[in-house]
Amino acid sequence: MSVPYVVSLLYQYADNLAFLLLAALGLMIILGVIDVINLAHGELIMLGAYITTLAYHRAHLPLPVCVLLSVIGVGAFGMFLERTVIRRFYKDKLGALVATWGISLILSQGMLLLLGPSLIAVPLPEWTLSYAGYSFGGYRLLLFAGAILVVLVAWWVFYRTRFGVRTRATMQNAQMSQALGVDTRRIYLYTFGAGSALAGLTGALYAPTTTIVPLMGTTFVDVAFITVVVGGGANPILGALTSAALLASISAPLSSVLGTFMGRIGLLVTALVIIRFLPRGLSGYFQDLQRRRMAGVRA
Amino acid sequence: MDTEEKELDVSVPSREAPEATRVDSRTSTGMTRRDLIKAAAVSGVGVLAAPAVLRAAETAAGGAAPIKFGLLEDRSGNFAIFGANKWHGTQLAIKEINDGMTLDGGVQGPGGKGVHAKVAPKPPTVNIKAEVDAGGAPAKDDVVWSEQAEYLVKSGDQGVLGRKIELLAPDPQSDNTQFQTLARRLILDDKVDVIMAGFASAEREAIRPIMDQNKMLYFYNNQYEGGVADKNTFCTGAVPEQQIVPVMQYMIKNFGPKIYTLAADYNFGQLSAAWTRAMAPLLGGQVIGEEFIPLSVSQFSSSIAKIQESKPNWLMMYITGQNHSNFYPQANAAGLKYPMGSSINIAQGYEHRRFAPPALNRFHVTASYMEEIPTPRNKLFVKRWRAMFADEPYLAMEGHSAYVATHLYAKAVRLAGTTEKATVIKALESGIGVEAPAGWVVMDPATHHLSQYIRLARCDEKHNITFMTEWPSIEPWWTRRLGVNLVRNAEFKQYIPDEDPFFKMFAKKT
């Protein structure tokens, strides 16, 4: 294996990792904290991409401003959804599944009626790096940096702020934290908003690289769900990071050597194996490991 | 549009008269309206209580019931971009037919293609014998006929045979199961006279058996991987011998012999890639790499790296659907600068209008139609289309196929004097042709495919389209070589390149 090939493989790994992380993190946070599987996640991503594309082409704003607009817009929309619909299904998790699925249908078909089958995409910034016969997209590297930054920010919010402490308390035992004065309804509202904002960010960041069509969300959710299943909801941030790292390390070399098709098969097989042996996902496994260690210390 | 209303109107009687429908569906072919009334009377359905039967009775008494035209094109789902355009093409054609217009053309008879528009502009003025004896002046490639801008003529008929065409067009949502359900509904409940349906080959193959079971006249208006030989099916889109062979020839000559194929992983992509593999040695090329991409994939960094490793001269692209078109901006951003050839992209999904330049730079496609065709005739066609659908994003190849097929069907019914399917099939097998907006096309009786006017379009870095070369009439010859003659032997199958012994013969030589 030559050095340039390894560099190319690393680039593919980073690219894969960024895609899995950004696609799944919002979904995972909502699942981890609220325990609701948000089937409209892909459509929220689509909404983010649409806001960016429209802001770029119709309002002629610079791309970073468009991305910011998407984050705020989709985040606000998520909070609106939580207030009006999701909140009514906290006691009925299967009902929440159907409700979010319904929302996803309304959003994608509504967008088709409203803006037609496709929009002109935002032009992709043309930075390329060349190395020994390979050339790499600069924007893709930026996406990787963005994904890592997002994880760092999420970690900081979760572990270094008061809001994070309350959120983790709500995750562990909602009734107990309510009794201790935590406004769990507000925590849920903000969490859903934050998950949606992350979806909006993903849509906005990937908008220049994809076709802007009403069903574009589906290309994100299938890998997002695989990542979530492998990661598990016990610790959304650690879960998303480890699961994306594992899956990318399987799919990047497989796709590179045996083709995209085998890369896809590799992802699915990994998900099956993980579900069979670690039903609570990687983060559930880490949690159990930690508990066992703590139990060991006590004994 | 008022088609929505009609669509609702039609589905009502079938629900109100289930008894009559069921009787008829059991023997759906060759049944006249009188038989229907008899059957209804025998099965004890009160004629007055069943509106459908009542309407049929009125028709039998001399009123002109509309011709029922079934259309299944995806208006939502992964193929919505293509389906909506085809739906519009059919609507435009039906409006013109109902307004008493038809495409110029007809059975060729003596004279063939020259009859309608194509004549030499000037007779030879030099002494030909003297020229030939002297070895002759070097021949010059040129188009030697002129083409009239106006392609529509008066049919002398409002609708066809005095009957209006009524469009029934439910949305199959890019879903093969929906296609099957809706095809059965159109045949059994709505009793349509013809069905035009399908974008993806998987959609076509999902419903073609249903069409054959019910002896339904079926048009597939889409370019595809070729090989369908089916007595009840007529294919009006371009096939590999009309697209893949010419584009490969051009690309090998201009960019070099080393080909890398990137194809969608389903029957269209697999079979088109097989064509490329098979034809490469004959055309002096060589396929040095090949990858098949599942339809759900939308991220291409590993495919791009693999292409960079194998260093081809150019890429052959058979990727399709909305997920796959993401390849172009991603490849461009990753600095992939190879020329590309294709039989589908940009002509079908107008990627050059959907992606910001220069993602489709150096892209070449052989197309049976593109909006940019610079002829006065096409400019007229575009104007008429946009008068009806002002915000159509692009007039694509398959929208044109749907438009031509609809007119061709109307012409065949007029020729047959009836909508009875077996007779209409005979009329379509008569050597009938039309002046399509792209140019003259003929329905080949033996294979049930159209000869096509093919142009090779090149997309530049500003995404402008230039037509580099054109082939005014390429025949659908491949299944003929395999002995297909649907006029003599009814068949109901699809041939694949592996069944052609010639491909293997030439492949061995290299």
JSON list of C-alpha atoms in Angstrom, two decimals, chain A residues 5 8 11-12 15-16 19 109 112 117-128 133-138 140 206 208-211 213 215 218-220 222 252 255-261 264, chain B residues 75-78 80-81 84 171 265 291-294 296-306 308-309 311 322-323 325-327 329-330 332-337 350 353-358 393:
[
{"chain": "A", "resi": 5, "resn": "TYR", "atom": "CA", "xyz": [-3.31, 5.55, -1.34]},
{"chain": "A", "resi": 8, "resn": "SER", "atom": "CA", "xyz": [-6.72, 8.97, -0.10]},
{"chain": "A", "resi": 11, "resn": "TYR", "atom": "CA", "xyz": [-9.65, 11.38, 3.23]},
{"chain": "A", "resi": 12, "resn": "GLN", "atom": "CA", "xyz": [-12.47, 8.98, 2.39]},
{"chain": "A", "resi": 15, "resn": "ASP", "atom": "CA", "xyz": [-15.57, 12.24, 4.56]},
{"chain": "A", "resi": 16, "resn": "ASN", "atom": "CA", "xyz": [-17.60, 9.20, 5.62]},
{"chain": "A", "resi": 19, "resn": "PHE", "atom": "CA", "xyz": [-21.49, 12.46, 6.82]},
{"chain": "A", "resi": 109, "resn": "GLN", "atom": "CA", "xyz": [-45.02, 16.28, -0.33]},
{"chain": "A", "resi": 112, "resn": "LEU", "atom": "CA", "xyz": [-43.07, 19.17, -3.84]},
{"chain": "A", "resi": 117, "resn": "PRO", "atom": "CA", "xyz": [-39.50, 18.72, -8.04]},
{"chain": "A", "resi": 118, "resn": "SER", "atom": "CA", "xyz": [-36.10, 20.44, -7.78]},
{"chain": "A", "resi": 119, "resn": "LEU", "atom": "CA", "xyz": [-34.19, 23.64, -7.06]},
{"chain": "A", "resi": 120, "resn": "ILE", "atom": "CA", "xyz": [-30.90, 24.82, -8.54]},
{"chain": "A", "resi": 121, "resn": "ALA", "atom": "CA", "xyz": [-28.20, 23.90, -6.06]},
{"chain": "A", "resi": 122, "resn": "VAL", "atom": "CA", "xyz": [-25.82, 26.33, -4.39]},
{"chain": "A", "resi": 123, "resn": "PRO", "atom": "CA", "xyz": [-22.50, 26.31, -6.29]},
{"chain": "A", "resi": 124, "resn": "LEU", "atom": "CA", "xyz": [-19.88, 24.34, -4.46]},
{"chain": "A", "resi": 125, "resn": "PRO", "atom": "CA", "xyz": [-16.84, 26.35, -3.37]},
{"chain": "A", "resi": 126, "resn": "GLU", "atom": "CA", "xyz": [-14.09, 25.13, -5.68]},
{"chain": "A", "resi": 127, "resn": "TRP", "atom": "CA", "xyz": [-11.12, 24.50, -3.49]},
{"chain": "A", "resi": 128, "resn": "THR", "atom": "CA", "xyz": [-9.19, 21.40, -4.37]},
{"chain": "A", "resi": 133, "resn": "GLY", "atom": "CA", "xyz": [-2.37, 11.94, -8.56]},
{"chain": "A", "resi": 134, "resn": "TYR", "atom": "CA", "xyz": [-5.29, 12.28, -6.20]},
{"chain": "A", "resi": 135, "resn": "SER", "atom": "CA", "xyz": [-7.29, 15.43, -5.73]},
{"chain": "A", "resi": 136, "resn": "PHE", "atom": "CA", "xyz": [-9.42, 16.18, -2.71]},
{"chain": "A", "resi": 137, "resn": "GLY", "atom": "CA", "xyz": [-12.36, 18.50, -2.28]},
{"chain": "A", "resi": 138, "resn": "GLY", "atom": "CA", "xyz": [-11.53, 21.30, 0.14]},
{"chain": "A", "resi": 140, "resn": "ARG", "atom": "CA", "xyz": [-15.37, 18.07, 2.10]},
{"chain": "A", "resi": 206, "resn": "TYR", "atom": "CA", "xyz": [-24.60, 19.52, 2.48]},
{"chain": "A", "resi": 208, "resn": "PRO", "atom": "CA", "xyz": [-23.98, 22.63, -2.11]},
{"chain": "A", "resi": 209, "resn": "THR", "atom": "CA", "xyz": [-23.07, 18.96, -2.59]},
{"chain": "A", "resi": 210, "resn": "THR", "atom": "CA", "xyz": [-26.47, 17.43, -3.35]},
{"chain": "A", "resi": 211, "resn": "THR", "atom": "CA", "xyz": [-29.54, 17.77, -5.51]},
{"chain": "A", "resi": 213, "resn": "VAL", "atom": "CA", "xyz": [-35.26, 17.84, -4.08]},
{"chain": "A", "resi": 215, "resn": "LEU", "atom": "CA", "xyz": [-37.15, 13.69, -0.94]},
{"chain": "A", "resi": 218, "resn": "THR", "atom": "CA", "xyz": [-34.15, 9.98, 2.71]},
{"chain": "A", "resi": 219, "resn": "THR", "atom": "CA", "xyz": [-30.51, 9.85, 1.61]},
{"chain": "A", "resi": 220, "resn": "PHE", "atom": "CA", "xyz": [-29.53, 11.07, 5.07]},
{"chain": "A", "resi": 222, "resn": "ASP", "atom": "CA", "xyz": [-31.02, 5.63, 6.18]},
{"chain": "A", "resi": 252, "resn": "ALA", "atom": "CA", "xyz": [-14.54, 3.61, 3.72]},
{"chain": "A", "resi": 255, "resn": "SER", "atom": "CA", "xyz": [-16.11, 1.02, -0.66]},
{"chain": "A", "resi": 256, "resn": "SER", "atom": "CA", "xyz": [-12.61, 1.83, -1.76]},
{"chain": "A", "resi": 257, "resn": "VAL", "atom": "CA", "xyz": [-11.52, -1.76, -2.39]},
{"chain": "A", "resi": 258, "resn": "LEU", "atom": "CA", "xyz": [-14.73, -3.58, -3.30]},
{"chain": "A", "resi": 259, "resn": "GLY", "atom": "CA", "xyz": [-16.97, -0.74, -4.44]},
{"chain": "A", "resi": 260, "resn": "THR", "atom": "CA", "xyz": [-19.80, 1.38, -3.06]},
{"chain": "A", "resi": 261, "resn": "PHE", "atom": "CA", "xyz": [-22.20, -1.55, -3.06]},
{"chain": "A", "resi": 264, "resn": "ARG", "atom": "CA", "xyz": [-23.25, -0.28, 1.89]},
{"chain": "B", "resi": 75, "resn": "ARG", "atom": "CA", "xyz": [-45.13, 12.91, -10.25]},
{"chain": "B", "resi": 76, "resn": "SER", "atom": "CA", "xyz": [-43.63, 12.31, -6.81]},
{"chain": "B", "resi": 77, "resn": "GLY", "atom": "CA", "xyz": [-40.81, 10.18, -5.45]},
{"chain": "B", "resi": 78, "resn": "ASN", "atom": "CA", "xyz": [-37.28, 9.61, -6.74]},
{"chain": "B", "resi": 80, "resn": "ALA", "atom": "CA", "xyz": [-40.61, 13.02, -10.09]},
{"chain": "B", "resi": 81, "resn": "ILE", "atom": "CA", "xyz": [-38.28, 15.26, -12.12]},
{"chain": "B", "resi": 84, "resn": "ALA", "atom": "CA", "xyz": [-43.82, 15.42, -14.41]},
{"chain": "B", "resi": 171, "resn": "ASP", "atom": "CA", "xyz": [-49.62, 9.21, -9.76]},
{"chain": "B", "resi": 265, "resn": "ASP", "atom": "CA", "xyz": [-26.94, -0.95, -9.92]},
{"chain": "B", "resi": 291, "resn": "GLU", "atom": "CA", "xyz": [-18.47, 0.33, -10.75]},
{"chain": "B", "resi": 292, "resn": "PHE", "atom": "CA", "xyz": [-22.14, -0.22, -10.00]},
{"chain": "B", "resi": 293, "resn": "ILE", "atom": "CA", "xyz": [-23.74, 2.14, -7.50]},
{"chain": "B", "resi": 294, "resn": "PRO", "atom": "CA", "xyz": [-26.87, 1.25, -5.49]},
{"chain": "B", "resi": 296, "resn": "SER", "atom": "CA", "xyz": [-29.77, 4.88, -2.53]},
{"chain": "B", "resi": 297, "resn": "VAL", "atom": "CA", "xyz": [-26.15, 6.10, -2.52]},
{"chain": "B", "resi": 298, "resn": "SER", "atom": "CA", "xyz": [-25.59, 9.86, -2.62]},
{"chain": "B", "resi": 299, "resn": "GLN", "atom": "CA", "xyz": [-21.98, 10.27, -1.38]},
{"chain": "B", "resi": 300, "resn": "PHE", "atom": "CA", "xyz": [-19.26, 9.45, -3.86]},
{"chain": "B", "resi": 301, "resn": "SER", "atom": "CA", "xyz": [-15.82, 10.05, -2.32]},
{"chain": "B", "resi": 302, "resn": "SER", "atom": "CA", "xyz": [-14.74, 6.40, -2.70]},
{"chain": "B", "resi": 303, "resn": "SER", "atom": "CA", "xyz": [-15.99, 6.16, -6.30]},
{"chain": "B", "resi": 304, "resn": "ILE", "atom": "CA", "xyz": [-14.08, 9.34, -7.12]},
{"chain": "B", "resi": 305, "resn": "ALA", "atom": "CA", "xyz": [-10.88, 7.97, -5.58]},
{"chain": "B", "resi": 306, "resn": "LYS", "atom": "CA", "xyz": [-11.24, 4.70, -7.52]},
{"chain": "B", "resi": 308, "resn": "GLN", "atom": "CA", "xyz": [-8.48, 8.63, -9.95]},
{"chain": "B", "resi": 309, "resn": "GLU", "atom": "CA", "xyz": [-6.55, 5.43, -9.30]},
{"chain": "B", "resi": 311, "resn": "LYS", "atom": "CA", "xyz": [-6.70, 6.95, -14.76]},
{"chain": "B", "resi": 322, "resn": "GLN", "atom": "CA", "xyz": [-31.87, 12.17, -7.83]},
{"chain": "B", "resi": 323, "resn": "ASN", "atom": "CA", "xyz": [-29.40, 10.60, -5.39]},
{"chain": "B", "resi": 325, "resn": "SER", "atom": "CA", "xyz": [-26.89, 13.17, -9.74]},
{"chain": "B", "resi": 326, "resn": "ASN", "atom": "CA", "xyz": [-25.01, 14.37, -6.62]},
{"chain": "B", "resi": 327, "resn": "PHE", "atom": "CA", "xyz": [-21.97, 12.73, -8.21]},
{"chain": "B", "resi": 329, "resn": "PRO", "atom": "CA", "xyz": [-20.94, 18.53, -8.10]},
{"chain": "B", "resi": 330, "resn": "GLN", "atom": "CA", "xyz": [-18.96, 16.22, -5.78]},
{"chain": "B", "resi": 332, "resn": "ASN", "atom": "CA", "xyz": [-16.09, 18.53, -9.76]},
{"chain": "B", "resi": 333, "resn": "ALA", "atom": "CA", "xyz": [-15.30, 19.78, -6.27]},
{"chain": "B", "resi": 334, "resn": "ALA", "atom": "CA", "xyz": [-12.85, 16.90, -5.86]},
{"chain": "B", "resi": 335, "resn": "GLY", "atom": "CA", "xyz": [-11.03, 18.04, -8.99]},
{"chain": "B", "resi": 336, "resn": "LEU", "atom": "CA", "xyz": [-12.13, 15.18, -11.28]},
{"chain": "B", "resi": 337, "resn": "LYS", "atom": "CA", "xyz": [-11.75, 16.65, -14.76]},
{"chain": "B", "resi": 350, "resn": "TYR", "atom": "CA", "xyz": [-31.30, 18.45, -17.08]},
{"chain": "B", "resi": 353, "resn": "ARG", "atom": "CA", "xyz": [-29.62, 23.41, -15.45]},
{"chain": "B", "resi": 354, "resn": "ARG", "atom": "CA", "xyz": [-29.90, 22.08, -11.90]},
{"chain": "B", "resi": 355, "resn": "PHE", "atom": "CA", "xyz": [-26.25, 22.27, -10.92]},
{"chain": "B", "resi": 356, "resn": "ALA", "atom": "CA", "xyz": [-24.18, 25.38, -10.85]},
{"chain": "B", "resi": 357, "resn": "PRO", "atom": "CA", "xyz": [-21.46, 25.40, -13.56]},
{"chain": "B", "resi": 358, "resn": "PRO", "atom": "CA", "xyz": [-18.93, 23.93, -14.15]},
{"chain": "B", "resi": 393, "resn": "PRO", "atom": "CA", "xyz": [-38.06, 23.82, -15.75]}
]
